[in-house]
CSV table of N, CA, C and O in Angstrom, one decimal:
chain,number,residue,atom,x,y,z
A,1,MET,N,-13.7,-19.2,-17.8
A,1,MET,CA,-14.1,-19.3,-16.6
A,1,MET,C,-13.6,-18.1,-15.8
A,1,MET,O,-12.2,-17.8,-15.9
A,2,PHE,N,-13.9,-17.9,-14.7
A,2,PHE,CA,-13.5,-16.8,-13.8
A,2,PHE,C,-12.4,-17.7,-13.0
A,2,PHE,O,-12.6,-18.5,-12.4
A,3,SER,N,-11.2,-16.9,-12.7
A,3,SER,CA,-10.2,-17.2,-11.9
A,3,SER,C,-10.0,-16.3,-10.7
A,3,SER,O,-10.4,-15.1,-10.9
A,4,ILE,N,-9.8,-16.6,-9.5
A,4,ILE,CA,-9.3,-15.6,-8.3
A,4,ILE,C,-8.2,-14.8,-8.5
A,4,ILE,O,-8.2,-13.7,-8.2
A,5,ASP,N,-7.3,-15.2,-9.6
A,5,ASP,CA,-6.0,-14.4,-10.3
A,5,ASP,C,-6.8,-13.1,-11.1
A,5,ASP,O,-6.1,-12.0,-11.0
A,6,ASP,N,-7.9,-13.1,-11.4
A,6,ASP,CA,-8.6,-12.3,-12.1
A,6,ASP,C,-8.8,-11.0,-11.2
A,6,ASP,O,-9.1,-9.9,-11.5
A,7,SER,N,-9.1,-11.4,-10.1
A,7,SER,CA,-9.7,-10.2,-8.9
A,7,SER,C,-8.6,-10.0,-8.0
A,7,SER,O,-9.0,-9.1,-7.1
A,8,VAL,N,-7.7,-10.6,-8.3
A,8,VAL,CA,-6.4,-10.1,-7.1
A,8,VAL,C,-5.4,-9.5,-7.8
A,8,VAL,O,-5.0,-10.0,-9.0
A,9,THR,N,-4.9,-8.3,-7.6
A,9,THR,CA,-3.6,-7.5,-8.1
A,9,THR,C,-2.5,-8.0,-7.1
A,9,THR,O,-2.4,-7.7,-5.9
A,10,HIS,N,-1.4,-8.5,-7.6
A,10,HIS,CA,0.0,-8.9,-7.2
A,10,HIS,C,0.9,-7.9,-7.5
A,10,HIS,O,1.0,-7.4,-8.6
A,11,TYR,N,1.5,-7.3,-6.6
A,11,TYR,CA,2.6,-6.4,-7.0
A,11,TYR,C,3.9,-6.7,-6.5
A,11,TYR,O,4.2,-7.7,-5.7
A,12,THR,N,5.2,-6.2,-7.2
A,12,THR,CA,6.5,-6.7,-7.1
A,12,THR,C,7.0,-5.3,-6.6
A,12,THR,O,6.6,-4.3,-7.0
A,13,LEU,N,7.8,-5.6,-5.9
A,13,LEU,CA,8.6,-4.2,-5.2
A,13,LEU,C,10.1,-4.1,-5.6
A,13,LEU,O,11.0,-5.2,-5.6
A,14,GLU,N,10.6,-2.9,-6.4
A,14,GLU,CA,11.9,-3.2,-6.9
A,14,GLU,C,12.4,-1.9,-6.4
A,14,GLU,O,12.0,-0.8,-6.6
A,15,ARG,N,13.8,-2.0,-5.8
A,15,ARG,CA,14.4,-0.5,-5.7
A,15,ARG,C,14.6,0.1,-7.0
A,15,ARG,O,15.0,-0.3,-7.8
A,16,HIS,N,14.4,1.4,-6.9
A,16,HIS,CA,14.6,2.6,-7.9
A,16,HIS,C,16.1,2.4,-8.4
A,16,HIS,O,17.0,2.3,-7.2
A,17,PRO,N,16.5,2.2,-9.5
A,17,PRO,CA,18.1,2.0,-10.0
A,17,PRO,C,18.9,3.1,-9.4
A,17,PRO,O,20.1,3.1,-9.1
A,18,ARG,N,18.4,4.4,-9.5
A,18,ARG,CA,19.2,5.6,-9.2
A,18,ARG,C,19.1,6.2,-7.9
A,18,ARG,O,19.9,7.2,-7.3
A,19,ASN,N,18.0,5.8,-7.0
A,19,ASN,CA,17.7,6.1,-5.7
A,19,ASN,C,17.5,5.1,-4.6
A,19,ASN,O,16.2,4.6,-4.9
A,20,ARG,N,18.2,4.9,-3.7
A,20,ARG,CA,17.9,3.7,-2.7
A,20,ARG,C,16.7,4.0,-1.8
A,20,ARG,O,15.9,3.1,-1.1
A,21,ALA,N,16.2,5.3,-1.8
A,21,ALA,CA,15.3,5.7,-0.9
A,21,ALA,C,13.6,5.7,-1.8
A,21,ALA,O,12.7,5.7,-1.3
A,22,ILE,N,13.8,5.1,-3.1
A,22,ILE,CA,12.4,5.2,-3.7
A,22,ILE,C,12.1,3.7,-4.0
A,22,ILE,O,13.2,3.0,-4.6
A,23,VAL,N,11.4,3.0,-4.0
A,23,VAL,CA,10.8,1.8,-4.5
A,23,VAL,C,9.9,2.0,-5.4
A,23,VAL,O,8.7,2.4,-5.2
A,24,ASP,N,10.0,1.0,-6.6
A,24,ASP,CA,8.7,1.2,-7.7
A,24,ASP,C,8.0,0.0,-7.4
A,24,ASP,O,8.5,-1.3,-7.0
A,25,ILE,N,6.9,-0.1,-7.3
A,25,ILE,CA,5.6,-1.1,-7.0
A,25,ILE,C,4.9,-1.3,-8.2
A,25,ILE,O,4.1,-0.2,-8.8
A,26,ARG,N,5.2,-2.4,-8.9
A,26,ARG,CA,4.8,-2.6,-10.2
A,26,ARG,C,3.6,-3.9,-10.1
A,26,ARG,O,3.8,-5.0,-9.3
A,27,ASN,N,2.8,-3.7,-11.0
A,27,ASN,CA,1.8,-4.9,-11.3
A,27,ASN,C,2.5,-5.9,-11.8
A,27,ASN,O,3.4,-5.8,-13.0
A,28,LYS,N,2.4,-7.0,-11.2
A,28,LYS,CA,3.2,-8.3,-11.3
A,28,LYS,C,2.9,-8.8,-12.9
A,28,LYS,O,3.7,-9.2,-13.9
A,29,ARG,N,1.5,-8.8,-13.1
A,29,ARG,CA,1.0,-9.3,-14.3
A,29,ARG,C,1.4,-8.4,-15.6
A,29,ARG,O,2.0,-8.8,-16.6
A,30,THR,N,1.2,-6.9,-15.3
A,30,THR,CA,1.5,-6.1,-16.6
A,30,THR,C,2.8,-5.3,-16.3
A,30,THR,O,3.0,-4.8,-17.6
A,31,GLY,N,3.6,-5.4,-15.4
A,31,GLY,CA,4.6,-4.7,-15.3
A,31,GLY,C,4.4,-3.3,-15.2
A,31,GLY,O,5.4,-2.3,-15.0
A,32,GLU,N,3.0,-2.7,-15.2
A,32,GLU,CA,3.0,-1.4,-15.0
A,32,GLU,C,3.3,-0.8,-13.6
A,32,GLU,O,3.0,-1.3,-12.8
A,33,LEU,N,3.8,0.4,-13.7
A,33,LEU,CA,4.1,1.0,-12.2
A,33,LEU,C,2.8,1.4,-11.5
A,33,LEU,O,2.0,2.1,-12.2
A,34,GLY,N,2.6,0.8,-10.6
A,34,GLY,CA,1.4,1.1,-9.8
A,34,GLY,C,1.6,2.2,-8.9
A,34,GLY,O,0.6,2.9,-8.7
A,35,PHE,N,2.5,2.3,-7.9
A,35,PHE,CA,2.9,3.2,-6.8
A,35,PHE,C,4.2,3.5,-6.9
A,35,PHE,O,5.3,2.4,-7.3
A,36,ILE,N,4.7,4.3,-6.0
A,36,ILE,CA,6.1,4.7,-5.8
A,36,ILE,C,6.2,5.0,-4.2
A,36,ILE,O,5.2,5.9,-3.8
A,37,LYS,N,6.9,4.1,-3.7
A,37,LYS,CA,7.3,4.5,-2.3
A,37,LYS,C,8.5,5.3,-2.1
A,37,LYS,O,9.6,4.9,-2.5
A,38,ILE,N,8.3,6.4,-1.1
A,38,ILE,CA,9.6,7.2,-1.0
A,38,ILE,C,9.6,7.6,0.3
A,38,ILE,O,8.9,7.9,1.1
A,39,ARG,N,11.1,7.0,0.9
A,39,ARG,CA,11.2,7.3,2.2
A,39,ARG,C,12.1,8.6,2.1
A,39,ARG,O,13.1,8.7,1.6
A,40,HIS,N,11.9,9.4,3.3
A,40,HIS,CA,12.2,10.6,3.4
A,40,HIS,C,12.5,11.1,4.8
A,40,HIS,O,11.7,10.7,5.5
A,41,ARG,N,13.5,12.0,5.0
A,41,ARG,CA,14.1,12.6,6.2
A,41,ARG,C,13.6,14.0,6.1
A,41,ARG,O,14.1,14.7,5.2
A,42,LEU,N,12.7,14.4,7.0
A,42,LEU,CA,12.4,15.9,7.1
A,42,LEU,C,12.9,16.4,8.4
A,42,LEU,O,13.8,15.9,9.1
A,43,ALA,N,12.8,17.8,8.7
A,43,ALA,CA,13.5,18.6,9.8
A,43,ALA,C,13.6,17.8,11.2
A,43,ALA,O,14.5,17.4,11.9
A,44,ASN,N,12.3,17.3,11.7
A,44,ASN,CA,12.1,16.6,12.9
A,44,ASN,C,11.6,15.1,13.1
A,44,ASN,O,11.3,14.6,13.9
A,45,PHE,N,11.7,14.6,11.8
A,45,PHE,CA,11.0,13.1,11.6
A,45,PHE,C,11.2,12.6,10.2
A,45,PHE,O,11.6,13.3,9.3
A,46,TYR,N,11.0,11.3,10.4
A,46,TYR,CA,11.1,10.4,9.0
A,46,TYR,C,9.9,10.3,8.4
A,46,TYR,O,8.6,10.2,9.1
A,47,ALA,N,9.7,10.3,7.1
A,47,ALA,CA,8.5,10.0,6.5
A,47,ALA,C,8.6,8.9,5.3
A,47,ALA,O,9.7,8.7,4.9
A,48,VAL,N,7.4,8.1,5.3
A,48,VAL,CA,7.5,7.3,4.1
A,48,VAL,C,6.1,7.4,3.6
A,48,VAL,O,4.9,7.6,4.0
A,49,SER,N,6.1,7.9,2.1
A,49,SER,CA,5.0,8.3,1.4
A,49,SER,C,4.7,7.1,0.4
A,49,SER,O,5.6,6.8,-0.6
A,50,LEU,N,3.5,6.8,0.2
A,50,LEU,CA,3.0,6.1,-1.0
A,50,LEU,C,2.3,7.0,-1.8
A,50,LEU,O,1.5,7.5,-2.0
A,51,ILE,N,3.1,7.2,-3.4
A,51,ILE,CA,2.6,8.1,-4.4
A,51,ILE,C,1.9,7.4,-5.5
A,51,ILE,O,2.5,6.3,-6.0
A,52,ASP,N,1.0,8.0,-6.2
A,52,ASP,CA,0.5,7.7,-7.4
A,52,ASP,C,1.3,8.0,-8.6
A,52,ASP,O,1.5,9.3,-8.8
A,53,PRO,N,1.8,7.4,-9.3
A,53,PRO,CA,3.0,7.8,-10.4
A,53,PRO,C,2.5,8.6,-11.4
A,53,PRO,O,3.0,9.4,-12.2
A,54,LYS,N,1.2,8.6,-11.8
A,54,LYS,CA,0.5,9.5,-12.8
A,54,LYS,C,0.0,10.7,-12.4
A,54,LYS,O,0.3,11.8,-13.1
A,55,THR,N,-0.4,11.0,-11.0
A,55,THR,CA,-0.8,12.3,-10.8
A,55,THR,C,0.0,12.9,-9.4
A,55,THR,O,-0.1,14.1,-9.2
A,56,PHE,N,0.7,12.0,-9.0
A,56,PHE,CA,2.3,12.4,-8.0
A,56,PHE,C,1.3,12.8,-6.6
A,56,PHE,O,1.5,13.3,-5.6
A,57,ASP,N,-0.1,12.5,-6.5
A,57,ASP,CA,-1.0,12.6,-5.3
A,57,ASP,C,-0.3,11.4,-4.4
A,57,ASP,O,0.1,10.5,-4.6
A,58,VAL,N,-0.3,12.1,-2.9
A,58,VAL,CA,0.1,11.1,-2.0
A,58,VAL,C,-1.2,10.2,-1.5
A,58,VAL,O,-2.2,10.6,-1.2
A,59,ARG,N,-1.1,8.9,-1.6
A,59,ARG,CA,-2.1,7.9,-1.4
A,59,ARG,C,-2.1,7.5,0.2
A,59,ARG,O,-3.4,7.3,0.8
A,60,ALA,N,-1.1,7.6,0.7
A,60,ALA,CA,-0.8,7.0,2.2
A,60,ALA,C,0.4,7.5,2.4
A,60,ALA,O,1.5,7.7,1.9
A,61,GLU,N,0.5,7.9,3.9
A,61,GLU,CA,1.7,8.5,4.5
A,61,GLU,C,1.9,8.1,5.8
A,61,GLU,O,1.0,8.2,6.6
A,62,THR,N,3.3,7.9,6.5
A,62,THR,CA,3.5,7.8,7.9
A,62,THR,C,4.5,8.8,8.1
A,62,THR,O,5.5,8.8,7.3
A,63,GLN,N,4.5,9.4,9.3
A,63,GLN,CA,5.7,10.3,9.8
A,63,GLN,C,5.7,9.9,11.3
A,63,GLN,O,5.0,9.8,12.2
A,64,VAL,N,7.1,9.6,11.5
A,64,VAL,CA,7.4,9.3,13.0
A,64,VAL,C,8.6,10.0,13.3
A,64,VAL,O,9.6,10.5,12.3
A,65,LYS,N,9.0,10.2,14.7
A,65,LYS,CA,10.3,10.8,15.0
A,65,LYS,C,11.5,10.2,14.8
A,65,LYS,O,12.7,10.6,14.5
A,66,SER,N,11.4,8.9,15.0
A,66,SER,CA,12.5,7.7,14.8
A,66,SER,C,12.0,6.8,13.7
A,66,SER,O,11.1,6.4,13.9
A,67,ALA,N,13.2,6.5,12.9
A,67,ALA,CA,12.7,5.3,11.9
A,67,ALA,C,12.4,4.1,12.7
A,67,ALA,O,11.8,3.2,11.9
A,68,GLY,N,13.0,3.8,13.6
A,68,GLY,CA,12.6,2.5,14.5
A,68,GLY,C,11.5,2.7,15.6
A,68,GLY,O,11.5,1.7,16.3
A,69,ALA,N,10.7,3.7,15.2
A,69,ALA,CA,9.6,3.7,16.4
A,69,ALA,C,8.6,2.5,16.0
A,69,ALA,O,8.3,2.0,14.9
A,70,ARG,N,8.0,2.1,17.2
A,70,ARG,CA,7.1,0.8,17.2
A,70,ARG,C,5.8,1.2,16.7
A,70,ARG,O,5.1,0.5,16.2
A,71,LEU,N,5.3,2.4,16.9
A,71,LEU,CA,4.1,2.8,16.4
A,71,LEU,C,4.1,3.8,15.2
A,71,LEU,O,4.8,4.8,15.3
A,72,LYS,N,3.5,3.5,14.1
A,72,LYS,CA,3.6,4.3,13.0
A,72,LYS,C,2.3,4.5,12.3
A,72,LYS,O,1.8,3.7,11.8
A,73,PRO,N,1.7,5.5,12.7
A,73,PRO,CA,0.4,5.9,12.4
A,73,PRO,C,0.3,6.2,10.9
A,73,PRO,O,1.2,6.9,10.4
A,74,ILE,N,-0.6,5.6,10.2
A,74,ILE,CA,-0.6,5.7,8.7
A,74,ILE,C,-1.9,6.6,8.1
A,74,ILE,O,-2.8,6.2,8.6
A,75,THR,N,-1.7,7.8,7.4
A,75,THR,CA,-2.8,8.5,7.1
A,75,THR,C,-3.1,8.1,5.8
A,75,THR,O,-2.2,8.2,4.7
A,76,LEU,N,-4.3,7.8,5.5
A,76,LEU,CA,-4.8,7.3,4.2
A,76,LEU,C,-5.6,8.5,3.6
A,76,LEU,O,-6.4,9.1,4.1
A,77,GLN,N,-5.0,8.7,2.3
A,77,GLN,CA,-5.9,10.0,1.5
A,77,GLN,C,-7.4,9.5,1.4
A,77,GLN,O,-7.8,8.7,1.5
A,78,GLY,N,-8.1,10.8,1.8
A,78,GLY,CA,-9.5,10.7,2.0
A,78,GLY,C,-10.2,10.4,3.4
A,78,GLY,O,-11.4,10.6,3.4
A,79,TYR,N,-9.3,9.9,4.1
A,79,TYR,CA,-9.8,9.8,5.5
A,79,TYR,C,-9.2,10.8,6.4
A,79,TYR,O,-8.0,10.9,6.6
A,80,LYS,N,-10.0,11.0,7.5
A,80,LYS,CA,-9.6,12.0,8.5
A,80,LYS,C,-8.9,11.4,9.5
A,80,LYS,O,-7.9,12.2,10.3
A,81,GLU,N,-8.8,10.0,9.9
A,81,GLU,CA,-8.2,9.5,10.8
A,81,GLU,C,-7.0,8.7,10.5
A,81,GLU,O,-7.0,8.2,9.4
A,82,SER,N,-5.9,8.5,11.4
A,82,SER,CA,-4.8,7.6,11.0
A,82,SER,C,-5.2,6.2,11.3
A,82,SER,O,-5.9,5.9,12.3
A,83,VAL,N,-4.3,5.2,10.6
A,83,VAL,CA,-4.6,3.8,11.1
A,83,VAL,C,-3.3,3.4,11.9
A,83,VAL,O,-2.2,3.9,11.3
A,84,ALA,N,-3.3,3.1,13.0
A,84,ALA,CA,-2.0,2.7,13.8
A,84,ALA,C,-1.8,1.4,13.4
A,84,ALA,O,-2.3,0.4,13.4
A,85,LEU,N,-0.4,1.4,13.1
A,85,LEU,CA,0.3,0.1,12.6
A,85,LEU,C,1.5,-0.1,13.7
A,85,LEU,O,2.5,0.8,13.6
A,86,LYS,N,1.4,-1.3,14.4
A,86,LYS,CA,2.6,-1.5,15.3
A,86,LYS,C,3.5,-2.7,14.8
A,86,LYS,O,2.9,-3.1,13.8
A,87,ASP,N,4.6,-2.7,15.5
A,87,ASP,CA,5.5,-3.7,14.7
A,87,ASP,C,4.8,-5.0,14.7
A,87,ASP,O,5.1,-6.1,14.0
A,88,THR,N,3.7,-5.4,15.8
A,88,THR,CA,3.1,-6.8,15.8
A,88,THR,C,2.1,-6.8,15.1
A,88,THR,O,1.4,-7.9,15.1
A,89,SER,N,1.6,-5.7,14.3
A,89,SER,CA,0.5,-5.7,13.6
A,89,SER,C,0.4,-6.4,12.4
A,89,SER,O,1.6,-6.4,11.6
A,90,ILE,N,-0.6,-6.8,11.8
A,90,ILE,CA,-0.6,-7.2,10.4
A,90,ILE,C,-1.7,-6.4,9.7
A,90,ILE,O,-2.8,-6.2,10.4
A,91,PHE,N,-1.2,-5.8,8.8
A,91,PHE,CA,-2.1,-4.7,7.9
A,91,PHE,C,-2.7,-5.5,6.7
A,91,PHE,O,-1.9,-6.0,5.7
A,92,GLY,N,-4.0,-5.4,6.5
A,92,GLY,CA,-4.4,-5.9,5.4
A,92,GLY,C,-6.0,-5.5,5.3
A,92,GLY,O,-6.4,-4.6,6.0
A,93,PHE,N,-6.7,-6.0,4.1
A,93,PHE,CA,-7.8,-5.8,3.5
A,93,PHE,C,-8.5,-7.0,3.5
A,93,PHE,O,-8.1,-7.9,3.3
A,94,GLU,N,-10.0,-6.9,4.0
A,94,GLU,CA,-10.9,-8.2,3.6
A,94,GLU,C,-11.8,-7.6,2.6
A,94,GLU,O,-12.6,-6.5,3.0
A,95,TRP,N,-12.2,-8.6,1.6
A,95,TRP,CA,-13.2,-8.0,0.7
A,95,TRP,C,-14.1,-9.6,0.9
A,95,TRP,O,-14.0,-10.5,1.1
A,96,SER,N,-15.6,-8.9,0.8
A,96,SER,CA,-16.4,-10.1,0.7
A,96,SER,C,-17.6,-9.8,0.0
A,96,SER,O,-17.8,-8.9,-0.4
A,97,PHE,N,-18.4,-10.8,-0.2
A,97,PHE,CA,-19.6,-10.7,-1.2
A,97,PHE,C,-20.6,-11.8,-0.8
A,97,PHE,O,-20.0,-12.8,-0.4
A,98,GLU,N,-21.8,-11.7,-1.3
A,98,GLU,CA,-22.7,-12.8,-0.9
A,98,GLU,C,-23.4,-13.2,-2.2
A,98,GLU,O,-23.4,-12.2,-3.4
A,99,TRP,N,-23.3,-14.6,-2.5
A,99,TRP,CA,-23.9,-15.3,-3.8
A,99,TRP,C,-24.9,-16.3,-3.5
A,99,TRP,O,-24.4,-17.3,-2.5
A,100,GLU,N,-26.2,-16.3,-3.6
A,100,GLU,CA,-27.0,-17.5,-3.5
A,100,GLU,C,-26.9,-17.8,-2.0
A,100,GLU,O,-26.8,-19.1,-1.5
A,101,ASN,N,-27.2,-16.6,-1.0
A,101,ASN,CA,-27.2,-16.7,0.3
A,101,ASN,C,-26.1,-17.3,1.1
A,101,ASN,O,-26.1,-18.0,2.2
A,102,GLN,N,-24.8,-17.3,0.5
A,102,GLN,CA,-23.4,-17.7,0.9
A,102,GLN,C,-22.7,-16.4,1.0
A,102,GLN,O,-22.6,-15.7,0.0
A,103,LYS,N,-22.0,-16.3,2.0
A,103,LYS,CA,-21.0,-15.0,2.3
A,103,LYS,C,-19.4,-15.8,1.8
A,103,LYS,O,-19.2,-16.6,2.5
A,104,TYR,N,-19.0,-14.8,0.9
A,104,TYR,CA,-17.6,-15.3,0.6
A,104,TYR,C,-16.7,-14.1,1.2
A,104,TYR,O,-16.8,-13.0,0.9
A,105,LYS,N,-15.6,-14.3,1.8
A,105,LYS,CA,-14.6,-13.3,1.9
A,105,LYS,C,-13.1,-13.7,1.8
A,105,LYS,O,-12.8,-15.2,1.8
A,106,TRP,N,-12.2,-12.8,1.6
A,106,TRP,CA,-10.8,-13.2,1.3
A,106,TRP,C,-10.2,-12.1,1.8
A,106,TRP,O,-10.6,-10.9,1.8
């Protein structure tokens, strides 16, 4: 029988034991490392990067002049434009499909 848990991936976030600026993002079911979040300070701005642990490619990144900035544009790998994330924003994804003329989404 198909379960909704089969199509949804849950992640746990754990601060890296040796570096507080790194967060390991693991698949809750398998324990596999899915992403690494790295917070770093560069010359004139702060940055947070979401890294693929196998290839070390940056999947998403935000760069702001102040860590407390209300507007944080997120650059997603493969997209030319940024997604603006404000403190009052909710960031999420919606998946949908149609089956027997009914539309389902979550």
